[in-house]
mmCIF file of C-alpha atoms in Angstrom:
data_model
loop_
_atom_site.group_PDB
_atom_site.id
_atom_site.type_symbol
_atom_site.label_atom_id
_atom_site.label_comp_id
_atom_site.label_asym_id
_atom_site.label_seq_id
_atom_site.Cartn_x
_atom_site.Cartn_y
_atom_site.Cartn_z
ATOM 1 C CA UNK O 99 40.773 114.248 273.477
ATOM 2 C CA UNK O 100 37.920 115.477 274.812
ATOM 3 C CA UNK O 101 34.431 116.408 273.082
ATOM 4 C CA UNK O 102 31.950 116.180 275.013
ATOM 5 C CA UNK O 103 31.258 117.801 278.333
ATOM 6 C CA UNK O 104 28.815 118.565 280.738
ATOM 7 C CA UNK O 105 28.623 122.209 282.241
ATOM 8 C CA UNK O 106 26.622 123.123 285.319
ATOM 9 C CA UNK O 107 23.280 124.952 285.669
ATOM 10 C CA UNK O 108 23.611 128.427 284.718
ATOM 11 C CA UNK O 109 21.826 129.174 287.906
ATOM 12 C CA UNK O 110 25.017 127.440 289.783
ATOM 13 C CA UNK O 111 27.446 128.776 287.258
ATOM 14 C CA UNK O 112 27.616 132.302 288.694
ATOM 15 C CA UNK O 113 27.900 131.353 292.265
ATOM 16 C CA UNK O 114 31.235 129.403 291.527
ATOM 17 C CA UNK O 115 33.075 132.394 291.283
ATOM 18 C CA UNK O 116 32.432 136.085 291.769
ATOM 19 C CA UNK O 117 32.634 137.863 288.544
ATOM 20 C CA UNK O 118 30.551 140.263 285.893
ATOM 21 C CA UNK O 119 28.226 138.871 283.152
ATOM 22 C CA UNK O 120 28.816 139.916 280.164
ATOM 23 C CA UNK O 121 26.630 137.441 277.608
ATOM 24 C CA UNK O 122 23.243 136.094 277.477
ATOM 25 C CA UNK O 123 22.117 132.954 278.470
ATOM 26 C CA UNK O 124 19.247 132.217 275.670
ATOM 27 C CA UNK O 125 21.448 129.639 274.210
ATOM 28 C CA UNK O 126 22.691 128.110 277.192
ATOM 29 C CA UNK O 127 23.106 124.082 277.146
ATOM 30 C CA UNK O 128 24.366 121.616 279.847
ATOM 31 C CA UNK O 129 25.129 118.670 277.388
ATOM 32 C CA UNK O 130 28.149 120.670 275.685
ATOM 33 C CA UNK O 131 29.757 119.276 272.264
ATOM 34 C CA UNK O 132 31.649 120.858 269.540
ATOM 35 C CA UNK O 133 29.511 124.095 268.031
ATOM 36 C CA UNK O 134 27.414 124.547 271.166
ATOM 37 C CA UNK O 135 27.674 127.428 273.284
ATOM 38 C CA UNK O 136 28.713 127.175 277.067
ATOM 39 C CA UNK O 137 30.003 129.427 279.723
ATOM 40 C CA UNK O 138 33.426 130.588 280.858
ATOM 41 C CA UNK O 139 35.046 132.786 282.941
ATOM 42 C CA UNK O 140 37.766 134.832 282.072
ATOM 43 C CA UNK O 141 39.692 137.587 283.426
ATOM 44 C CA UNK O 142 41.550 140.741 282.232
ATOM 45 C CA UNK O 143 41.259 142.940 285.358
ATOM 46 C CA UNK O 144 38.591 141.453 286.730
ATOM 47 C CA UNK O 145 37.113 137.927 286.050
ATOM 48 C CA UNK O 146 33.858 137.976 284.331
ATOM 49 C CA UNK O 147 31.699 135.604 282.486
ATOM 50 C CA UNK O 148 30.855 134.895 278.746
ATOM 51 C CA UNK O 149 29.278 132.155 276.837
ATOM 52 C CA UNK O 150 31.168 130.878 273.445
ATOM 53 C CA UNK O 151 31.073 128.330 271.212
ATOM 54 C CA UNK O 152 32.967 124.846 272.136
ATOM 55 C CA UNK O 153 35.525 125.126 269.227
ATOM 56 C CA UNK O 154 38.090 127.814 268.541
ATOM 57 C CA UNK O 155 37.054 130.113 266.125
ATOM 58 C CA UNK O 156 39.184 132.672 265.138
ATOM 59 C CA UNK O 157 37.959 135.502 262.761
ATOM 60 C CA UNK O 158 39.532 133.850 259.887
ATOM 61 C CA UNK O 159 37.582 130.905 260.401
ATOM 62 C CA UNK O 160 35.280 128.607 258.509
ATOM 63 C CA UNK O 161 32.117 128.551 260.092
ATOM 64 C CA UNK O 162 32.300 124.310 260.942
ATOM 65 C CA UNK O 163 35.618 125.034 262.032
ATOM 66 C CA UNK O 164 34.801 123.998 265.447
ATOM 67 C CA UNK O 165 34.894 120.884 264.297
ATOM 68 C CA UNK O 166 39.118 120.476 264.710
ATOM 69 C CA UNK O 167 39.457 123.134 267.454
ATOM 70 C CA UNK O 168 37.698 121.825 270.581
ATOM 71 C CA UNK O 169 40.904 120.940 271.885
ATOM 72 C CA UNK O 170 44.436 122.072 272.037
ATOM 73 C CA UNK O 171 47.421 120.121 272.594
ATOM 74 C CA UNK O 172 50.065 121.474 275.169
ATOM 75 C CA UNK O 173 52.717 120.616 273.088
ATOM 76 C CA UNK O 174 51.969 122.382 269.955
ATOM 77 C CA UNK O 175 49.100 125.394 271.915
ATOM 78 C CA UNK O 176 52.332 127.761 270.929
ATOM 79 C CA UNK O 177 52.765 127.013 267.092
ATOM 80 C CA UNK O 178 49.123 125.903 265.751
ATOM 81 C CA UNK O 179 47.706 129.018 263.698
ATOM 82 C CA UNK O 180 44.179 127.978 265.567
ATOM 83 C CA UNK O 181 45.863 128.918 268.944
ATOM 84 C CA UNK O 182 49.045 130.689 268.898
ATOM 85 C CA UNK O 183 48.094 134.259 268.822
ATOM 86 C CA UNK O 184 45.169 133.802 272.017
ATOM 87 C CA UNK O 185 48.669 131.371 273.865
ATOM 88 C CA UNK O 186 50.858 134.595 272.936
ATOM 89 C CA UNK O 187 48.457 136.835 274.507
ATOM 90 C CA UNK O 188 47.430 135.331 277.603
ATOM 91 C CA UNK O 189 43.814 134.637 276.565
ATOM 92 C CA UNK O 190 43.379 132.030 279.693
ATOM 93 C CA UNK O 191 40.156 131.139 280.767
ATOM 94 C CA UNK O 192 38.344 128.571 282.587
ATOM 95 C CA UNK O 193 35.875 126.112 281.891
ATOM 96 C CA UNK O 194 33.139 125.024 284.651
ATOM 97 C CA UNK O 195 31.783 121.027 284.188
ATOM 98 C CA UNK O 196 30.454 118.580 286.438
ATOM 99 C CA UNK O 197 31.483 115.986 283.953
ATOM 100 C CA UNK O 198 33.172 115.044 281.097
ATOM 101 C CA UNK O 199 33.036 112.200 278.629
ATOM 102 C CA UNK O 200 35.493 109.656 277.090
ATOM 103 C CA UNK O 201 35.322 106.657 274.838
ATOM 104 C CA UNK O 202 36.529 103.413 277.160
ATOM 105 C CA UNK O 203 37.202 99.362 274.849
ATOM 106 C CA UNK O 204 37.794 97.753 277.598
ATOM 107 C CA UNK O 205 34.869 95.756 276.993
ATOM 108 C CA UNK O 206 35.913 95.049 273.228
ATOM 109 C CA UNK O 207 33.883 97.790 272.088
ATOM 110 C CA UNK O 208 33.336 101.513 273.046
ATOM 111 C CA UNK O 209 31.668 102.474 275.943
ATOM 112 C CA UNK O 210 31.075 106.420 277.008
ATOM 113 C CA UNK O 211 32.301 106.817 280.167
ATOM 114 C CA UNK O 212 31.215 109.856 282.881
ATOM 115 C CA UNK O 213 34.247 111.455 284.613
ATOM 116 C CA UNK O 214 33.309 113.009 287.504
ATOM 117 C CA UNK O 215 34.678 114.306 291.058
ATOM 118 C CA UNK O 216 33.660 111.472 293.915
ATOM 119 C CA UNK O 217 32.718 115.031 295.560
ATOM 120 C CA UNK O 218 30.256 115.397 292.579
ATOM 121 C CA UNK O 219 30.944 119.051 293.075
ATOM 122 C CA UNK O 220 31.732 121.289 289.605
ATOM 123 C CA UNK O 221 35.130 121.796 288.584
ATOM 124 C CA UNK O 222 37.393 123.892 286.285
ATOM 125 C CA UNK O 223 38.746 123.169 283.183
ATOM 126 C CA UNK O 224 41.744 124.967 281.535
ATOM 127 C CA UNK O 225 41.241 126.743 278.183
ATOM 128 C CA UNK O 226 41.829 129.449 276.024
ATOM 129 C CA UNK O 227 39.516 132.332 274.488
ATOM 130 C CA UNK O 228 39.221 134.188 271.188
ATOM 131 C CA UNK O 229 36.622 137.197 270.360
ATOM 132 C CA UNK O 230 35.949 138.996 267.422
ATOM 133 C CA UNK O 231 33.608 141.258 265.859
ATOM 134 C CA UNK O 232 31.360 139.735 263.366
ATOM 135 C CA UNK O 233 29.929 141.572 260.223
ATOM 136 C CA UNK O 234 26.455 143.087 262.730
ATOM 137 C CA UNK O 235 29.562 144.416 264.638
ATOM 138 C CA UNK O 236 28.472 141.584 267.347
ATOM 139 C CA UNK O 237 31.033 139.797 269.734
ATOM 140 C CA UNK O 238 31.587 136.077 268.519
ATOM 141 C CA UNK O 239 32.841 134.161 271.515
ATOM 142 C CA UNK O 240 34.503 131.017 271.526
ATOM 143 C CA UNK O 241 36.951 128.354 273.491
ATOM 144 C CA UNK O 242 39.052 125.614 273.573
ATOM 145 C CA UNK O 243 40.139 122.793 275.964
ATOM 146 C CA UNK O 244 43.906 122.322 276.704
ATOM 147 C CA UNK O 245 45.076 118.890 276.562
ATOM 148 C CA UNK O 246 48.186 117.387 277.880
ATOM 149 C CA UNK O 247 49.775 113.574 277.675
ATOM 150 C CA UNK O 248 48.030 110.772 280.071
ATOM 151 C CA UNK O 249 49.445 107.630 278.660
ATOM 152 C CA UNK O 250 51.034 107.056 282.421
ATOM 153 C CA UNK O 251 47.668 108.585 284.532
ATOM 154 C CA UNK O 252 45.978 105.923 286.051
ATOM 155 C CA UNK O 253 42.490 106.564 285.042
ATOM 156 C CA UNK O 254 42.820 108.839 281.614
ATOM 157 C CA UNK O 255 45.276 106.215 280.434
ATOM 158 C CA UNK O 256 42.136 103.569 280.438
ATOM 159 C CA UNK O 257 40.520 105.876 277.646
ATOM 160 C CA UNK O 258 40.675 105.746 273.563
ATOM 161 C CA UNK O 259 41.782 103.437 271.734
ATOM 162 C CA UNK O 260 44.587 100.343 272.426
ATOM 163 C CA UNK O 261 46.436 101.928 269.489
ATOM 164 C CA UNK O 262 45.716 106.099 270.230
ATOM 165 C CA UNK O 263 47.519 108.567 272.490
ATOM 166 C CA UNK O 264 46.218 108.915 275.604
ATOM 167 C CA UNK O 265 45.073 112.371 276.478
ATOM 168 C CA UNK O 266 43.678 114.442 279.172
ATOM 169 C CA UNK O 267 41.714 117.568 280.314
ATOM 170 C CA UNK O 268 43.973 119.791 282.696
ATOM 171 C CA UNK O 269 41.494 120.679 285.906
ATOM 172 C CA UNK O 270 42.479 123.529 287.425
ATOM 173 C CA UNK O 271 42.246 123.755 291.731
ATOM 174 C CA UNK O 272 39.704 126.069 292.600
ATOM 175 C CA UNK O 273 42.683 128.293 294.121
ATOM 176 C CA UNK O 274 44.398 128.188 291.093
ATOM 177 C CA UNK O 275 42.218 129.373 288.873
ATOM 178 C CA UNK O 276 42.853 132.981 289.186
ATOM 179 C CA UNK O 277 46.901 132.221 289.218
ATOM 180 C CA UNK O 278 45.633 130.790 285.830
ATOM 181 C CA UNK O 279 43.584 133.231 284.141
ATOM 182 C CA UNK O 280 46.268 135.680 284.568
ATOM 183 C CA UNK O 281 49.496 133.526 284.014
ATOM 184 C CA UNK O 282 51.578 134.847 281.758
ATOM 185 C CA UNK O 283 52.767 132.702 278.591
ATOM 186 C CA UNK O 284 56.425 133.520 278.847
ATOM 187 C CA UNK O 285 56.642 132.296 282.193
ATOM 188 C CA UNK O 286 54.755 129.983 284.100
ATOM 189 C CA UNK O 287 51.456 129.226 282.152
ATOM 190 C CA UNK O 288 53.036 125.587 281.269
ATOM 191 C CA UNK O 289 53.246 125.013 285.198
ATOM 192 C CA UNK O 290 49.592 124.753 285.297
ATOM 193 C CA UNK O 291 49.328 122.446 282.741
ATOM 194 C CA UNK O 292 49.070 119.363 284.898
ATOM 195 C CA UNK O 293 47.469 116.031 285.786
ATOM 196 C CA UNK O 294 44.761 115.557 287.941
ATOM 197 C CA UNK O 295 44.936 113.398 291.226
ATOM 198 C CA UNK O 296 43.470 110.168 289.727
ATOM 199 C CA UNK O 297 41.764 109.695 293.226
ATOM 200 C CA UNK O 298 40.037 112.549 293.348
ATOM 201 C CA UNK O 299 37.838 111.268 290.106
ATOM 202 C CA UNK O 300 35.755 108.236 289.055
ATOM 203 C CA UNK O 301 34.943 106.634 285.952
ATOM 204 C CA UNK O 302 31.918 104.886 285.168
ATOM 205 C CA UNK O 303 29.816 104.013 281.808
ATOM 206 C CA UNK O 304 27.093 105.810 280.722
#
């Protein structure tokens, strides 16, 4: 699973990929975990950007209930109350890092790890998005990560511990990521849902 991420400058963030801003950036962080805000795009029509918190939070919610959302298993996105009504709707969005974090025991104990493209460019990261309208009749963003099975990937498969499932972000090609946004759920969404090319990434500890 994945809590801890690393999103790029907000500056860099809107050159990634054209689209309208629609959310202030006072509470903008790079170092992302569960409850802190970060920026994604998403798309209706047209793709445009929001920030929300790292942690599905639906308007039923407890407020620390970003604490068991951040991520959302492919196998079960359909069926979880958290999830099912933004998978049902198509609520796809996309997640921009330039790292992510995992717990490695190789050593006997555990060691964070950076993830990262050799290209050390920014990447996408698939998610889902939920909105609703809070009691000030403001817009309370929010996201999750999608993650699918990596006990056979050669480098997510290194990650957790000896005795837990192996799991993985899903990182989206940049010329997929519109195909994503707007795929729908009854047909190919799960087709995007896919490991990464464990070549194209590098592991090293923190």
């Amino acid at each position: 699973m994945c809590a801890h991420f690393e999103s790029p400058d907000w500056k860099l963030v809107t050159t990634l990929f054209p689209g309208n801003v629609q959310t202030s950036t006072s509470s903008f962080t790079t170092d992302v975990w569960p409850g802190r805000q970060a920026p994604f795009l998403l798309s209706s029509e047209a793709p445009r950007w929001v920030h929300g918190c790292f942690g599905m939070m639906p308007f039923w919610a407890k407020p620390t209930h970003y604490r068991h959302s951040y991520n959302a298993r492919s196998e079960t996105i359909a069926e979880k109350p958290t999830f099912r009504h933004a998978w049902k709707n198509g609520q796809f969005c996309a997640v921009p890092a330039t790292a992510f974090f995992e717990p490695c025991y190789e050593s006997g104990r555990a060691q964070a790890h950076r993830i990262e493209p050799l290209t050390k460019r920014p990447f996408w990261l698939a998610g889902l998005w939920d909105c609703f309208h809070d009691s000030f009749n403001q817009d309370v963003w929010s996201f999750t990560l999608i993650t699918i099975n990596a006990e056979h990937h050669p480098l997510m498969s290194r990650y957790h511990g000896l005795n837990d499932e192996k799991r993985s972000v899903v990182v989206l090609p940049q010329e997929t990521v519109i195909g994503w946004l707007n795929a729908p759920t009854q047909g190919n969404a799960q087709d995007f849902l896919t490991p990464f090319a464990a070549t194209e990434f590098v592991g090293r500890p923190v």
